[in-house]
Amino acid sequence: MQYLEQKLDFPDPAMADSDGLLAIGGDLSLERLLLAYSSGIFPWYEEGQPILWWSPNPRMVLFPERLKVSKSLKKKIKSDRFKITYNTAFSEVIENCSMIKRDGQRGTWITNAMQRAYIELHKQGHATSVEVWNNNLLVGGLYGIDLPKKKIFCGESMFSKESDASKVGFCHLVSEIK
């Protein structure tokens, strides 16, 4: 395991431990985050911990053309129940993602520092949000890092306040990528 300092580099992802932990430390600068994601590495830690950098193997990869959508979800997607937008409420999406309670987790890995870093990535055109609206209320969404030169979208988190809202947003995003 490598401790990161000021120098902008990462060890080879093959050096990660059996859980995928690769390095500790560093910062959440735009340059470091883009280098990490371009190398198959991402930060994941809780408040009060040093920044932990991960590169698990195997890694979940979704090929858009292979996405299977249930009949009931297809019906929701085709209905007029939800309105989908892109990049109109990034800060609200990431904030909502940070507040969702998840089984087996004490708190959130989307710390205030992470939110600030990803909002900056968004402002610089490197992070995307999908918003799901019902009657002008944000009821679901997701965000992630967009690496168009590598043809990769790294989904980070999603939230739903209504059943299947984030799934509908996810399916819209996948249909845009196809």
GROMACS .gro file of C-alpha atoms in nm:
model
  178
    1MET     CA    1   0.000   0.000   0.000
    2GLN     CA    2   0.137   0.337  -0.098
    3TYR     CA    3   0.099   0.664   0.093
    4LEU     CA    4   0.037   0.949  -0.149
    5GLU     CA    5   0.200   1.283  -0.102
    6GLN     CA    6   0.215   1.596  -0.318
    7LYS     CA    7   0.343   1.422  -0.630
    8LEU     CA    8   0.060   1.354  -0.871
    9ASP     CA    9   0.082   0.978  -0.924
   10PHE     CA   10  -0.070   0.646  -0.823
   11PRO     CA   11   0.075   0.299  -0.797
   12ASP     CA   12  -0.023   0.042  -1.058
   13PRO     CA   13  -0.383  -0.072  -0.984
   14ALA     CA   14  -0.256  -0.433  -0.992
   15MET     CA   15  -0.087  -0.351  -0.660
   16ALA     CA   16  -0.422  -0.315  -0.478
   17ASP     CA   17  -0.489  -0.552  -0.189
   18SER     CA   18  -0.752  -0.828  -0.212
   19ASP     CA   19  -1.029  -0.578  -0.122
   20GLY     CA   20  -0.911  -0.329  -0.382
   21LEU     CA   21  -0.743  -0.076  -0.150
   22LEU     CA   22  -0.452   0.075  -0.340
   23ALA     CA   23  -0.330   0.392  -0.168
   24ILE     CA   24  -0.390   0.632   0.120
   25GLY     CA   25  -0.362   1.010   0.135
   26GLY     CA   26  -0.316   1.269  -0.132
   27ASP     CA   27  -0.590   1.519  -0.205
   28LEU     CA   28  -0.912   1.560  -0.399
   29SER     CA   29  -0.775   1.805  -0.654
   30LEU     CA   30  -0.926   1.810  -1.001
   31GLU     CA   31  -0.601   1.679  -1.150
   32ARG     CA   32  -0.567   1.391  -0.903
   33LEU     CA   33  -0.931   1.286  -0.940
   34LEU     CA   34  -0.911   1.286  -1.320
   35LEU     CA   35  -0.586   1.087  -1.311
   36ALA     CA   36  -0.743   0.841  -1.068
   37TYR     CA   37  -1.060   0.780  -1.271
   38SER     CA   38  -0.860   0.758  -1.595
   39SER     CA   39  -0.653   0.485  -1.426
   40GLY     CA   40  -0.946   0.286  -1.287
   41ILE     CA   41  -0.905   0.425  -0.934
   42PHE     CA   42  -1.157   0.607  -0.716
   43PRO     CA   43  -1.167   0.761  -0.367
   44TRP     CA   44  -1.393   0.608  -0.102
   45TYR     CA   45  -1.363   0.691   0.266
   46GLU     CA   46  -1.565   0.820   0.560
   47GLU     CA   47  -1.541   1.148   0.748
   48GLY     CA   48  -1.241   1.145   0.982
   49GLN     CA   49  -1.044   0.894   0.772
   50PRO     CA   50  -0.758   0.977   0.538
   51ILE     CA   51  -0.851   0.961   0.170
   52LEU     CA   52  -0.855   0.596   0.064
   53TRP     CA   53  -0.805   0.511  -0.304
   54TRP     CA   54  -0.951   0.191  -0.446
   55SER     CA   55  -0.919  -0.022  -0.758
   56PRO     CA   56  -1.105  -0.349  -0.701
   57ASN     CA   57  -1.065  -0.646  -0.931
   58PRO     CA   58  -1.301  -0.761  -1.063
   59ARG     CA   59  -1.484  -0.438  -1.130
   60MET     CA   60  -1.847  -0.402  -1.228
   61VAL     CA   61  -1.871  -0.286  -1.587
   62LEU     CA   62  -2.200  -0.228  -1.765
   63PHE     CA   63  -2.203  -0.235  -2.141
   64PRO     CA   64  -2.499  -0.015  -2.241
   65GLU     CA   65  -2.620  -0.247  -2.516
   66ARG     CA   66  -2.647  -0.531  -2.261
   67LEU     CA   67  -2.871  -0.352  -2.009
   68LYS     CA   68  -3.180  -0.560  -1.931
   69VAL     CA   69  -3.485  -0.356  -1.828
   70SER     CA   70  -3.791  -0.520  -1.673
   71LYS     CA   71  -4.132  -0.477  -1.835
   72SER     CA   72  -4.262  -0.281  -1.535
   73LEU     CA   73  -3.966  -0.041  -1.548
   74LYS     CA   74  -4.007   0.002  -1.925
   75LYS     CA   75  -4.367   0.102  -1.857
   76LYS     CA   76  -4.255   0.367  -1.604
   77ILE     CA   77  -3.992   0.498  -1.843
   78LYS     CA   78  -4.252   0.542  -2.119
   79SER     CA   79  -4.505   0.710  -1.890
   80ASP     CA   80  -4.516   1.086  -1.842
   81ARG     CA   81  -4.475   1.048  -1.467
   82PHE     CA   82  -4.113   1.164  -1.458
   83LYS     CA   83  -3.928   1.442  -1.635
   84ILE     CA   84  -3.555   1.379  -1.691
   85THR     CA   85  -3.292   1.653  -1.709
   86TYR     CA   86  -2.914   1.652  -1.726
   87ASN     CA   87  -2.678   1.879  -1.534
   88THR     CA   88  -2.944   2.119  -1.407
   89ALA     CA   89  -2.920   2.036  -1.035
   90PHE     CA   90  -2.582   1.868  -0.980
   91SER     CA   91  -2.534   2.006  -0.628
   92GLU     CA   92  -2.881   1.893  -0.522
   93VAL     CA   93  -2.826   1.545  -0.663
   94ILE     CA   94  -2.496   1.491  -0.483
   95GLU     CA   95  -2.641   1.632  -0.160
   96ASN     CA   96  -2.939   1.395  -0.180
   97CYS     CA   97  -2.708   1.103  -0.254
   98SER     CA   98  -2.509   1.187   0.059
   99MET     CA   99  -2.823   1.177   0.278
  100ILE     CA  100  -2.962   0.839   0.169
  101LYS     CA  101  -2.943   0.579   0.445
  102ARG     CA  102  -2.789   0.255   0.323
  103ASP     CA  103  -2.795  -0.083   0.495
  104GLY     CA  104  -2.462  -0.176   0.650
  105GLN     CA  105  -2.321   0.180   0.644
  106ARG     CA  106  -2.280   0.403   0.947
  107GLY     CA  107  -2.270   0.724   0.753
  108THR     CA  108  -2.184   0.850   0.411
  109TRP     CA  109  -1.868   0.833   0.207
  110ILE     CA  110  -1.987   1.147   0.025
  111THR     CA  111  -1.821   1.384   0.271
  112ASN     CA  112  -1.838   1.762   0.244
  113ALA     CA  113  -1.489   1.759   0.091
  114MET     CA  114  -1.602   1.502  -0.167
  115GLN     CA  115  -1.908   1.711  -0.251
  116ARG     CA  116  -1.695   2.021  -0.306
  117ALA     CA  117  -1.449   1.827  -0.524
  118TYR     CA  118  -1.718   1.670  -0.741
  119ILE     CA  119  -1.905   1.998  -0.777
  120GLU     CA  120  -1.579   2.147  -0.905
  121LEU     CA  121  -1.539   1.851  -1.145
  122HIS     CA  122  -1.891   1.927  -1.267
  123LYS     CA  123  -1.816   2.298  -1.315
  124GLN     CA  124  -1.513   2.200  -1.523
  125GLY     CA  125  -1.721   1.963  -1.739
  126HIS     CA  126  -1.596   1.632  -1.599
  127ALA     CA  127  -1.895   1.522  -1.388
  128THR     CA  128  -2.253   1.469  -1.499
  129SER     CA  129  -2.581   1.449  -1.315
  130VAL     CA  130  -2.914   1.305  -1.421
  131GLU     CA  131  -3.216   1.452  -1.244
  132VAL     CA  132  -3.556   1.289  -1.215
  133TRP     CA  133  -3.848   1.522  -1.146
  134ASN     CA  134  -4.212   1.465  -1.054
  135ASN     CA  135  -4.431   1.776  -1.044
  136ASN     CA  136  -4.121   1.998  -1.034
  137LEU     CA  137  -3.983   1.813  -0.729
  138LEU     CA  138  -3.647   1.637  -0.748
  139VAL     CA  139  -3.737   1.276  -0.666
  140GLY     CA  140  -3.434   1.088  -0.793
  141GLY     CA  141  -3.104   1.116  -0.968
  142LEU     CA  142  -2.750   1.003  -1.011
  143TYR     CA  143  -2.408   1.148  -1.080
  144GLY     CA  144  -2.071   1.031  -1.200
  145ILE     CA  145  -1.747   1.114  -1.373
  146ASP     CA  146  -1.759   1.142  -1.751
  147LEU     CA  147  -1.448   1.043  -1.947
  148PRO     CA  148  -1.563   1.083  -2.309
  149LYS     CA  149  -1.216   1.032  -2.461
  150LYS     CA  150  -1.207   0.689  -2.298
  151LYS     CA  151  -1.579   0.630  -2.366
  152ILE     CA  152  -1.634   0.567  -1.994
  153PHE     CA  153  -1.888   0.697  -1.745
  154CYS     CA  154  -1.803   0.614  -1.381
  155GLY     CA  155  -2.131   0.612  -1.192
  156GLU     CA  156  -2.078   0.726  -0.834
  157SER     CA  157  -2.411   0.734  -0.654
  158MET     CA  158  -2.786   0.750  -0.702
  159PHE     CA  159  -3.088   0.830  -0.487
  160SER     CA  160  -3.465   0.786  -0.504
  161LYS     CA  161  -3.739   0.952  -0.309
  162GLU     CA  162  -4.000   0.770  -0.519
  163SER     CA  163  -3.997   0.408  -0.625
  164ASP     CA  164  -3.773   0.346  -0.928
  165ALA     CA  165  -3.700   0.718  -0.986
  166SER     CA  166  -3.323   0.670  -0.998
  167LYS     CA  167  -3.363   0.358  -1.216
  168VAL     CA  168  -3.564   0.560  -1.467
  169GLY     CA  169  -3.288   0.825  -1.470
  170PHE     CA  170  -3.022   0.556  -1.507
  171CYS     CA  171  -3.203   0.398  -1.803
  172HIS     CA  172  -3.232   0.738  -1.971
  173LEU     CA  173  -2.858   0.791  -1.927
  174VAL     CA  174  -2.779   0.447  -2.071
  175SER     CA  175  -3.005   0.516  -2.371
  176GLU     CA  176  -2.813   0.840  -2.433
  177ILE     CA  177  -2.482   0.652  -2.425
  178LYS     CA  178  -2.590   0.380  -2.668
   0.00000   0.00000   0.00000
